[in-house]
Tab-separated table of C-alpha atoms and ligand atoms in Angstrom:
chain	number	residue	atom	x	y	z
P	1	UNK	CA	-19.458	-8.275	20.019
P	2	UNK	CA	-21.533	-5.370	19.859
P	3	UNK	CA	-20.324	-2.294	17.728
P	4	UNK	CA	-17.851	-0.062	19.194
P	5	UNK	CA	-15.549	2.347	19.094
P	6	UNK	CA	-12.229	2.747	20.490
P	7	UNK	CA	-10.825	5.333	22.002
P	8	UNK	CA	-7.853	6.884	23.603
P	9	UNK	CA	-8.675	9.597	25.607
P	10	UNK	CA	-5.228	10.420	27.875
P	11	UNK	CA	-2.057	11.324	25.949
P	12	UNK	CA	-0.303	14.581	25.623
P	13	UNK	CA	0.547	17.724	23.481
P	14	UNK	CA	4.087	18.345	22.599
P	15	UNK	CA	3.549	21.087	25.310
P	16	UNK	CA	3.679	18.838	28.358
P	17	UNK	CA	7.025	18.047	30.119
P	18	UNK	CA	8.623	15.002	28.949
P	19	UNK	CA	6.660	14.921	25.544
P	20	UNK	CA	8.360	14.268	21.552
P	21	UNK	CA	8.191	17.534	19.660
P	22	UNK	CA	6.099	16.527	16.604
P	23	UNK	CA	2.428	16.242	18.136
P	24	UNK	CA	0.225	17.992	16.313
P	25	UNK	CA	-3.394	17.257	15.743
P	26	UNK	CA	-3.069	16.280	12.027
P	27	UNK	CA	-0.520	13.918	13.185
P	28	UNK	CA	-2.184	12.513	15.690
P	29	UNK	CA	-5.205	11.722	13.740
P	30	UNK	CA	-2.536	10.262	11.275
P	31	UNK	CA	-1.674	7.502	13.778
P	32	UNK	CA	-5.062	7.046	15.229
P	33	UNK	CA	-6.183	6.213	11.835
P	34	UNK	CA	-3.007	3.560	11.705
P	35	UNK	CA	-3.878	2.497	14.987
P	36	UNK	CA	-7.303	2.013	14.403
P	37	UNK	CA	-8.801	4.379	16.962
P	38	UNK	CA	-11.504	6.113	16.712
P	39	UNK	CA	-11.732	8.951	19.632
P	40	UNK	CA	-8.633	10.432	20.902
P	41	UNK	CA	-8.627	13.048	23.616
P	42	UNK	CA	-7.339	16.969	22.088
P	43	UNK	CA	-5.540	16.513	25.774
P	44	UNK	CA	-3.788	19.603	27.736
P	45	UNK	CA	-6.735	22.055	26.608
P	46	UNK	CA	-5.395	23.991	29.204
P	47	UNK	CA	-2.229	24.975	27.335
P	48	UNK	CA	-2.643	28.663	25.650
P	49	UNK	CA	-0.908	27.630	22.435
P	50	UNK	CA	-2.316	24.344	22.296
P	51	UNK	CA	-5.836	25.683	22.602
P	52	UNK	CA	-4.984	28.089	19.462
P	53	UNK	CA	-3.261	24.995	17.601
P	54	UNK	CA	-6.830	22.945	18.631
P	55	UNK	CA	-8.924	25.975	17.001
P	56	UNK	CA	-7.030	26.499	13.790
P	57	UNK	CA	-7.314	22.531	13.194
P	58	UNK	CA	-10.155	21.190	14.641
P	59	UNK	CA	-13.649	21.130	12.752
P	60	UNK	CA	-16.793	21.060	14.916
P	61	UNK	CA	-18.742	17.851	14.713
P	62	UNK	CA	-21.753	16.069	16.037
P	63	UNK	CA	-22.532	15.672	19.566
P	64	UNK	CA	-20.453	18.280	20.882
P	65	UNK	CA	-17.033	16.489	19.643
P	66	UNK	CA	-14.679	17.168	17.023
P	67	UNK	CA	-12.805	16.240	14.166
P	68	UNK	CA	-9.876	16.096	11.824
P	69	UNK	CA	-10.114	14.085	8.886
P	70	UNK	CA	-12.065	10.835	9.669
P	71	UNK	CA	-10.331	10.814	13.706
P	72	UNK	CA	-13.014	12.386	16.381
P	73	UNK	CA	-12.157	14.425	19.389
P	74	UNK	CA	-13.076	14.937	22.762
P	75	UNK	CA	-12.059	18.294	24.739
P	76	UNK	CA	-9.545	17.040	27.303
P	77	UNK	CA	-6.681	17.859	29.800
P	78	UNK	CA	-4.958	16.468	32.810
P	79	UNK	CA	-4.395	18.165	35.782
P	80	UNK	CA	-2.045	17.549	38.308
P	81	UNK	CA	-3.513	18.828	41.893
P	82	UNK	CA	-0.633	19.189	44.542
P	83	UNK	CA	-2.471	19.759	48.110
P	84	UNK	CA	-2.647	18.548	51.831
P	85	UNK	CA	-5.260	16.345	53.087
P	86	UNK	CA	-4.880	15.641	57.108
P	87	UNK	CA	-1.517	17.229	57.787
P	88	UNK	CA	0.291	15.067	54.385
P	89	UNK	CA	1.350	16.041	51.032
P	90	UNK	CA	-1.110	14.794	48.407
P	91	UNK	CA	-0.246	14.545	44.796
P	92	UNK	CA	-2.610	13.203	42.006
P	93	UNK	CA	-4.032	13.156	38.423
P	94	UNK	CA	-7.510	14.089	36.839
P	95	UNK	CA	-8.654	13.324	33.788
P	96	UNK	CA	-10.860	16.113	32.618
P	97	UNK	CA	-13.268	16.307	29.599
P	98	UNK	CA	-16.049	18.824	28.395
P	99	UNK	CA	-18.250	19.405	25.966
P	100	UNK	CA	-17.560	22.910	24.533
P	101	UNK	CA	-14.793	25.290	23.960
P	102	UNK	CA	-16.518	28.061	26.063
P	103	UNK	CA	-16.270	25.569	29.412
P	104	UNK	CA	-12.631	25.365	28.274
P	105	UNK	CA	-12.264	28.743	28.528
P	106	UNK	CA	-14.151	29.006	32.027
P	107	UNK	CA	-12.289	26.535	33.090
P	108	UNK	CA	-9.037	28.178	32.439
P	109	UNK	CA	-9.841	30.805	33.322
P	110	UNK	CA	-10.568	30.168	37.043
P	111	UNK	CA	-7.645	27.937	37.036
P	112	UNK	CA	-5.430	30.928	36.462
P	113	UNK	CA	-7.455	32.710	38.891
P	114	UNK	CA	-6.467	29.843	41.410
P	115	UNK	CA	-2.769	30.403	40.778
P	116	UNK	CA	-1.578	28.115	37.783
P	117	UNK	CA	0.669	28.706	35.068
P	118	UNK	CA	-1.008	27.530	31.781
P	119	UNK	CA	1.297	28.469	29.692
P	120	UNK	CA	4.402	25.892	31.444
P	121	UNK	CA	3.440	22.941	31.680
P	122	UNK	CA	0.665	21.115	29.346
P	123	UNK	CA	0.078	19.369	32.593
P	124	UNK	CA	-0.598	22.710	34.836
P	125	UNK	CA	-0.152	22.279	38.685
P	126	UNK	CA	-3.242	23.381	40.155
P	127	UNK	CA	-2.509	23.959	44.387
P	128	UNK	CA	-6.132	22.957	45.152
P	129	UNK	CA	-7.422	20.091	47.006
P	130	UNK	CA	-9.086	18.117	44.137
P	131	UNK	CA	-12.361	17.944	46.067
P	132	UNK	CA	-12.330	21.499	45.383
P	133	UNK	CA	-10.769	21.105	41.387
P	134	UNK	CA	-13.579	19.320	41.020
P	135	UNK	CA	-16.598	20.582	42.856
P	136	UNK	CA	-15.272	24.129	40.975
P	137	UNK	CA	-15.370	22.076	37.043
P	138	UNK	CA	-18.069	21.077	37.690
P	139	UNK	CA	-20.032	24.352	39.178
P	140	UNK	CA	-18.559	25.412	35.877
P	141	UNK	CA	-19.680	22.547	33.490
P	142	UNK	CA	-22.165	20.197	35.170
P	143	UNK	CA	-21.537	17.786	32.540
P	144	UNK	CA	-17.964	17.655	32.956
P	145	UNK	CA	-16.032	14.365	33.247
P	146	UNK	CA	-13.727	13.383	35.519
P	147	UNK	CA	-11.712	10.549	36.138
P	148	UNK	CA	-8.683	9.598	38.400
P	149	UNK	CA	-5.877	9.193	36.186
P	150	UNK	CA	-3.619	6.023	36.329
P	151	UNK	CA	-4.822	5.516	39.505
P	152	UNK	CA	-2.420	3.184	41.078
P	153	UNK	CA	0.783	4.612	40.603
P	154	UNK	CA	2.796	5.489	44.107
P	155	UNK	CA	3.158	9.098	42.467
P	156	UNK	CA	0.799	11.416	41.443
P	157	UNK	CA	-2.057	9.281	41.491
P	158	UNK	CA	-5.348	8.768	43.873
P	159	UNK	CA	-4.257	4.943	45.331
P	160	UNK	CA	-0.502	5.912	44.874
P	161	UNK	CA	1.523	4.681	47.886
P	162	UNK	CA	3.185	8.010	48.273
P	163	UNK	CA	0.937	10.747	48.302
P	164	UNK	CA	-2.736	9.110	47.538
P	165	UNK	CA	-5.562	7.896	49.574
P	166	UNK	CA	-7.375	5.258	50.966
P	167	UNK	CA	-10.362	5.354	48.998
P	168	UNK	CA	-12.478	7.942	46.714
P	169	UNK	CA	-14.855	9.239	49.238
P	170	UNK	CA	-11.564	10.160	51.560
P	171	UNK	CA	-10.432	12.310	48.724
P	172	UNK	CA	-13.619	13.395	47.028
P	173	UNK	CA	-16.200	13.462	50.155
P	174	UNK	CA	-19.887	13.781	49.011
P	175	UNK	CA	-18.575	14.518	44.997
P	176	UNK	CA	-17.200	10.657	44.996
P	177	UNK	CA	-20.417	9.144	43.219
P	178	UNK	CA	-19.533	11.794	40.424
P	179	UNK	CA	-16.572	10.076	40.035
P	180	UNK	CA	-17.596	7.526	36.848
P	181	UNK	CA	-14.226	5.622	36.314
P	182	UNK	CA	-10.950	4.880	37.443
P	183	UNK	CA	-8.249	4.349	35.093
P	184	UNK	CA	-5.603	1.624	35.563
P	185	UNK	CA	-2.589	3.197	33.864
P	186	UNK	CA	-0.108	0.655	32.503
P	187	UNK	CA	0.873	-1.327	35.610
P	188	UNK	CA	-2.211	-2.665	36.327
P	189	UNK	CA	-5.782	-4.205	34.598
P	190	UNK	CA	-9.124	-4.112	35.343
P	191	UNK	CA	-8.637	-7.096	37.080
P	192	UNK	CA	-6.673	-5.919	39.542
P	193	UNK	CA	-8.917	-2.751	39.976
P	194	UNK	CA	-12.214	-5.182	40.582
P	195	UNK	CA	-10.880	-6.401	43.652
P	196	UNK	CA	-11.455	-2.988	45.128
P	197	UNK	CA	-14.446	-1.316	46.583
P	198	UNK	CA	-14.362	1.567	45.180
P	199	UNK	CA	-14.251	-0.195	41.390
P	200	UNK	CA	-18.355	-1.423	42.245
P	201	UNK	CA	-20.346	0.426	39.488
P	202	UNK	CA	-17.046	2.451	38.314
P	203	UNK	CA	-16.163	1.764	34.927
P	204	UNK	CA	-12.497	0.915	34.438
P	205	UNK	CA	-11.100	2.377	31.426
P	206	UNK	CA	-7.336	1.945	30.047
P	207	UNK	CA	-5.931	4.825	27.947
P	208	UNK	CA	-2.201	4.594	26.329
P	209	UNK	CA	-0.807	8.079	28.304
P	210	UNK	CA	1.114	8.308	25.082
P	211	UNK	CA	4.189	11.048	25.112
P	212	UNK	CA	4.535	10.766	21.347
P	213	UNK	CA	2.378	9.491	18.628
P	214	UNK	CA	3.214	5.827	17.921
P	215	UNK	CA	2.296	5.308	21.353
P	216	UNK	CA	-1.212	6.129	21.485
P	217	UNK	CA	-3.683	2.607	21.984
P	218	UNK	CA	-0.397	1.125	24.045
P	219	UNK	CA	-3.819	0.532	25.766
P	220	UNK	CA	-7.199	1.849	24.854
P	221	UNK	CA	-11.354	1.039	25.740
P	222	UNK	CA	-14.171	-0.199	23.220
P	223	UNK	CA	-16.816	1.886	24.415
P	224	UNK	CA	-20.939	1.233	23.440
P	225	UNK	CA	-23.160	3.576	22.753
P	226	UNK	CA	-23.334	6.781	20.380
P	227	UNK	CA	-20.036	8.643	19.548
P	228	UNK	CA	-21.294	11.728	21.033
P	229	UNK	CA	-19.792	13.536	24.278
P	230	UNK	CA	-23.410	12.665	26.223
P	231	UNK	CA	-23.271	8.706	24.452
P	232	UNK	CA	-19.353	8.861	26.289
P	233	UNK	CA	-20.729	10.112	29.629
P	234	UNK	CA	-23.467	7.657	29.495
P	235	UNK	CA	-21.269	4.633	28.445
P	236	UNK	CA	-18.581	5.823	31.525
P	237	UNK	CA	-21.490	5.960	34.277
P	238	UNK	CA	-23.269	2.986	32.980
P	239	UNK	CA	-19.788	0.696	32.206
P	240	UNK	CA	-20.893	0.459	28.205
P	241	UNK	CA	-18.063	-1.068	27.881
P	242	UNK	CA	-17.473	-3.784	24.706
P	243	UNK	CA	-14.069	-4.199	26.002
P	244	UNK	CA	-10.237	-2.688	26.796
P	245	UNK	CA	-6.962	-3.300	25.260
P	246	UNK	CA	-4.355	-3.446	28.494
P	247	UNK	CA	-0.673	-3.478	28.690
P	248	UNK	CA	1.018	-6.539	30.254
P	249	UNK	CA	0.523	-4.914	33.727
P	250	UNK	CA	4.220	-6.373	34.751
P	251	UNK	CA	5.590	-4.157	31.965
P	252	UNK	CA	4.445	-1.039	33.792
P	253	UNK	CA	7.313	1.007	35.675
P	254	UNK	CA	5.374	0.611	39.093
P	255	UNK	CA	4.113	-3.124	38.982
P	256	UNK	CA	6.228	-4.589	41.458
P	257	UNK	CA	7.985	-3.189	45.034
P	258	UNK	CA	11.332	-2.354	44.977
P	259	UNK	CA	14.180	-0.157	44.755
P	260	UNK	CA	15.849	0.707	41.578
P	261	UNK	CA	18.990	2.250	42.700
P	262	UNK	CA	20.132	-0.992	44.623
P	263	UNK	CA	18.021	-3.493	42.018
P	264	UNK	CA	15.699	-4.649	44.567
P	265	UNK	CA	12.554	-5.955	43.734
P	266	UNK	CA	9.667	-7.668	45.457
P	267	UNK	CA	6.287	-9.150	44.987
P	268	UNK	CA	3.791	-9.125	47.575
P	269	UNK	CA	4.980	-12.580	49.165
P	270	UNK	CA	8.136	-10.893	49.565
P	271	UNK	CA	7.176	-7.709	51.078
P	272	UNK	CA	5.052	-9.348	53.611
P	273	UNK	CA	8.365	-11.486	54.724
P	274	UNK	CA	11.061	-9.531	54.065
P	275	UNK	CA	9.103	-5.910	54.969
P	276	UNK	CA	9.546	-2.564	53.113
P	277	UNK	CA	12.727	-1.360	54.027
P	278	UNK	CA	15.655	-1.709	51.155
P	279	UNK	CA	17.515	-4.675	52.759
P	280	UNK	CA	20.443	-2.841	50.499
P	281	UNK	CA	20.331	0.773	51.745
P	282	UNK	CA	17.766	0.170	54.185
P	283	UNK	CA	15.831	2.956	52.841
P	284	UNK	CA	11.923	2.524	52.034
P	285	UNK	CA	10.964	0.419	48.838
P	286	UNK	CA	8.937	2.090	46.590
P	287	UNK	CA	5.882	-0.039	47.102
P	288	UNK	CA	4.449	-0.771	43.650
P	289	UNK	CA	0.497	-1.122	42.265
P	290	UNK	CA	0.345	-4.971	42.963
P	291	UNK	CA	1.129	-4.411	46.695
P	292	UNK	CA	-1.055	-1.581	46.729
P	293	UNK	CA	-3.730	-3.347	44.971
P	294	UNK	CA	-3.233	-5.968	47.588
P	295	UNK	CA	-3.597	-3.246	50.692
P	296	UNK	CA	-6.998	-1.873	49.412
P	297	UNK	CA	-8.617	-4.943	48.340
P	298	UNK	CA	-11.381	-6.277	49.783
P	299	UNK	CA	-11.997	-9.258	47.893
P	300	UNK	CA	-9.690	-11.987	46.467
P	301	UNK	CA	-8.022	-12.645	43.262
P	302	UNK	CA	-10.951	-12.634	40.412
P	303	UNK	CA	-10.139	-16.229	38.416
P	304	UNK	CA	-10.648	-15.460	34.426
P	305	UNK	CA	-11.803	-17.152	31.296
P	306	UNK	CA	-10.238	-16.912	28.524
P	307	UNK	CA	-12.597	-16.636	24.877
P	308	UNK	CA	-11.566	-17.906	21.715
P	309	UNK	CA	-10.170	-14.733	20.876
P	310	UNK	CA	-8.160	-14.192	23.774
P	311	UNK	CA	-10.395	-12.127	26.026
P	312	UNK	CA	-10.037	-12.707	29.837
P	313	UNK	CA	-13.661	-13.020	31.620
P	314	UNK	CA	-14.457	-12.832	35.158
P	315	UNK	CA	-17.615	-14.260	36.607
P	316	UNK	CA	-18.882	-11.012	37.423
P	317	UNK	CA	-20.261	-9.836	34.171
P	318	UNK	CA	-17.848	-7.008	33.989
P	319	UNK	CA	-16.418	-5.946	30.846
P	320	UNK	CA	-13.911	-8.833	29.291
P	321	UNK	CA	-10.022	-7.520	28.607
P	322	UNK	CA	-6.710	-8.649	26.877
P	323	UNK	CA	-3.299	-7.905	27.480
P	324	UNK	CA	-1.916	-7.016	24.114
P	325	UNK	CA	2.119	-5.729	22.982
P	326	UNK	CA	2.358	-2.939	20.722
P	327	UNK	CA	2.897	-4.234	16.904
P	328	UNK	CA	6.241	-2.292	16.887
P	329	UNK	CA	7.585	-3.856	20.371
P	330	UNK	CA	6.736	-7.347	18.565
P	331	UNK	CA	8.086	-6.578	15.141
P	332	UNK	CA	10.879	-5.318	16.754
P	333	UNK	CA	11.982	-9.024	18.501
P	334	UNK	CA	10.569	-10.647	15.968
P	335	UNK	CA	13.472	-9.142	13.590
P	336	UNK	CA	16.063	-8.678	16.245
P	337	UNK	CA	16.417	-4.692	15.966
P	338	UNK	CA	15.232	-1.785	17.693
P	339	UNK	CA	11.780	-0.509	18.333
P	340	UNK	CA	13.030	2.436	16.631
P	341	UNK	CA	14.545	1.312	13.648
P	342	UNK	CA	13.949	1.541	10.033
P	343	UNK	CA	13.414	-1.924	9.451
P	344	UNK	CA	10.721	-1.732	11.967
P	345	UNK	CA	9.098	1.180	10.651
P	346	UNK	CA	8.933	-0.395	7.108
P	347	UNK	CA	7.275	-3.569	8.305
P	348	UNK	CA	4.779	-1.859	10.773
P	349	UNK	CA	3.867	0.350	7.503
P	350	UNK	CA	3.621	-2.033	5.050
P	351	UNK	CA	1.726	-4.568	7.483
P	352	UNK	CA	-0.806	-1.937	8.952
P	353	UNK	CA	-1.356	-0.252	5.242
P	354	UNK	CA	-1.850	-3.771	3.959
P	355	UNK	CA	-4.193	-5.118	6.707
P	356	UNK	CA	-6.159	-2.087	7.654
P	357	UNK	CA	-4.777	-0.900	11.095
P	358	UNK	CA	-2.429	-1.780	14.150
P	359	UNK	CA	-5.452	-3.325	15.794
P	360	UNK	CA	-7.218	-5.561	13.036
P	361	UNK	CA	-3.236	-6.749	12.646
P	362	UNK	CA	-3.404	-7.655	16.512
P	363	UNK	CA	-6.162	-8.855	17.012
P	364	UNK	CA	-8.617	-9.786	13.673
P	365	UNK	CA	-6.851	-10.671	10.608
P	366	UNK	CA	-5.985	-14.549	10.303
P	367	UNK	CA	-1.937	-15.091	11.171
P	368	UNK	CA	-2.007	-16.896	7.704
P	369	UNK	CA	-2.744	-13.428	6.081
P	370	UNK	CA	-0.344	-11.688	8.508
P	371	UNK	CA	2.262	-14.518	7.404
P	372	UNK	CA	1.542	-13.637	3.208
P	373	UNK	CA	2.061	-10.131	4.021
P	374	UNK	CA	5.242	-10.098	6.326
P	375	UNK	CA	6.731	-13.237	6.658
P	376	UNK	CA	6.558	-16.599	9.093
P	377	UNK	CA	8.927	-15.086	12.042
P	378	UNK	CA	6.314	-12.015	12.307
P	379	UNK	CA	3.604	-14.097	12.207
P	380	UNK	CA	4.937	-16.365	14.491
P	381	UNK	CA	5.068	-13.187	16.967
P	382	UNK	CA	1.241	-12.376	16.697
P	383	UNK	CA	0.080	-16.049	16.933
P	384	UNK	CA	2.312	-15.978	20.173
P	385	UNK	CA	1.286	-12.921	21.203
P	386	UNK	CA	-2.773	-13.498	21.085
P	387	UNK	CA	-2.041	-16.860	22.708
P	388	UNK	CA	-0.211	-15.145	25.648
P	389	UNK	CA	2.424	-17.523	24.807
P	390	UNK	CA	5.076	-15.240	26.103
P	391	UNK	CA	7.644	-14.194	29.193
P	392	UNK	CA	6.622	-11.217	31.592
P	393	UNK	CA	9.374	-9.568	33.582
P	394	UNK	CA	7.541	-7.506	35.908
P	395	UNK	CA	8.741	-3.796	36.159
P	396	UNK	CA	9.874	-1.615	39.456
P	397	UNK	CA	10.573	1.518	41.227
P	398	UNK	CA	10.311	3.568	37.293
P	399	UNK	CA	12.042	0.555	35.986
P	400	UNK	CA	9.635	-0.929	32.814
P	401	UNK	CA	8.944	-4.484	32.993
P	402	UNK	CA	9.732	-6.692	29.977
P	403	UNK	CA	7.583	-8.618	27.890
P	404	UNK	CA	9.338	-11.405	25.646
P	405	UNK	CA	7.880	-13.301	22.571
P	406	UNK	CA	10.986	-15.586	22.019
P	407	UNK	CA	12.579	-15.411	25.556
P	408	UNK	CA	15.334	-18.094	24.987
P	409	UNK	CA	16.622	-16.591	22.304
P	410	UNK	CA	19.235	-13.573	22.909
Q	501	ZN	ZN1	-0.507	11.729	34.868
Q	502	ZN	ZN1	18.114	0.517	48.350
């Protein structure tokens, strides 16, 4: 393959809602360098204290990114635009990245202009259509990026069920070719995303959405091209993609239609017997990123290659994908304790300071080596796991799927 880098480019500060109180930008870099990433996002630039934490700690570097210790970053927030489009509620996610502190300021500054509160949430609320967001970012910063966040989910997201839309030029108008990518978030691949119109000459980029540092690269994108903020905006418009690392879409909250609260769930089949109405309360399902998928496409079901390494190929020369599970969710089965355990934490150290990083563990070094280093069972687990030798529960309604290495066991 090509050379590469990987990067993670949506996750959040400890200032967000929701987040684990220990990110910090040395720690971060920490864990990318564990993971074996390359380019993380600063993310919520548009938090004041964040901002200060991100110009105490980060060091300018070449092409308009920057760094701590060996770990580059890219200026970056996500913005959650609550507006109405034709007489209904909208709600979705943009990715946003620039090139300098100063359009950072600019930016934040109009935002607060336009009503938000910076200094809440990490993911500020902007009440602006996101035609407008965006048209305004990029009056601002012509070389801004912007991308859809998770774009599937029925929340908060541009294809979302509840409060999205039908397609990228309904939402954006005229700005949608400066749209470059759509990201899948974790209950869906690029697969699923091809089978859309509005994925022709998008790239489709994964990134982990990580609340807390051992979950950034849950999934992350290989991207071509010179580690530079212009090489990144050239690599997103012209899909320089080497390759993404995806989450078992089924594991995602959203995959699958359903209602949690009466443990109803559905696949598409289903729906398109049974309806969408709870057949418990007989309220409406929450109708999950497969069935959406399976609304907006317009062409069928891509069928996929698999390489020797495990990467799925479609005929279509896009870029090739594999579903991977996190080292910790498979050290964790593999020695029947929680994720967050000790024991867990010990092996995932010893293995990734032994081997190099998360990724060379899952997906380059020989299972022999893994087996020297940690044992038969663990090895076992990553043989299994590049194989796709395992169970898939899909997930529903919030509810994560589950992904199982040893599912007959208990
Ligand atoms: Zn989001
Ligand atoms: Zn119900």
């Amino acid at each position: 393959m090509p050379a590469s880098y990987r990067a993670d480019l949506h996750l959040h500060s400890s200032y967000a809602i929701g987040t684990a109180r220990d990110i910090t930008i040395p720690t971060l870099a920490q864990w990318a360098q564990r993971k074996g990433i390359q380019l993380l996002a600063t993310a919520d630039f548009t938090h004041p204290r964040w901002r200060a934490h991100l110009q105490e700690t980060l060091q300018p570097a070449a092409g308009e990114l920057f760094s701590y210790s060996d770990t580059r970053f890219v200026l970056g927030a996500e913005l959650s635009c609550v507006f109405k489009h034709a007489g209904k509620g909208r709600r979705l996610h943009l990715l946003v990245y620039v090139p300098s502190f100063t359009a950072v300021e600019k930016i934040c500054r109009f935002l607060e202009r336009a009503g938000a509160k910076l200094a809440g949430d990490g993911r500020p609320l902007i009440s602006l259509h996101a035609r407008e967001l965006t048209a305004e970012i990029l009056a601002i910063e012509p070389r801004s990026i912007i991308i859809p966040a998770h774009a599937w989910t029925p929340w908060y997201a541009l294809f979302g069920s509840k409060s999205g839309f039908e397609s990228l030029e309904e939402c954006f108008g005229e700005l949608a070719p400066a749209i470059p990518a759509l990201e899948t978030g974790l209950s869906s691949d690029p697969a699923m995303n091809w089978r859309v119109p509005d994925a022709d000459g998008r790239s489709i980029v994964s990134f982990s959405d990580a609340h807390s540092p051992r979950n950034l690269g849950r999934e992350v994108t290989a991207f071509q091209g010179p580690l530079t903020f212009a090489g990144l905006a050239t690599a997103l418009r012209e899909e320089r993609i080497a390759y993404t690392l995806e989450y078992y879409p089924e594991e995602g909250k959203y995959h699958a239609t359903g209602h949690r609260a009466c443990g109803v769930r559905y696949l598409p089949a289903e729906t398109k017997a049974q309806g969408t109405a709870c057949p418990v309360c007989g309220r409406p399902l929450t109708v999950g990123v497969l069935e959406r998928v399976e609304a907006l496409a317009t062409e069928p079901a891509v069928s996929l290659r698999a390489d020797e390494q495990g990467f799925l190929h479609g005929a279509n020369g896009r870029p090739p994908f594999k579903h991977v599970v996190p080292l910790m969710q498979i050290l964790a089965e593999a020695l029947g304790v929680g994720e967050r355990t000790k024991s867990v934490a010990r092996a995932y150290t010893g293995l990734t300071d032994a081997l190099g990083s998360e990724f060379a563990v899952l997906l380059e070094v020989p299972v022999a080596a893994i087996a020297d280093t940690a044992g038969a069972r663990i090895a076992e687990g990553i043989g299994r796991m590049r194989a796709g030798d395992l169970a898939v529960d899909p997930g529903y309604d919030g509810r994560y799927g589950t992904v199982r290495i040893w599912p007959d066991e208990t």
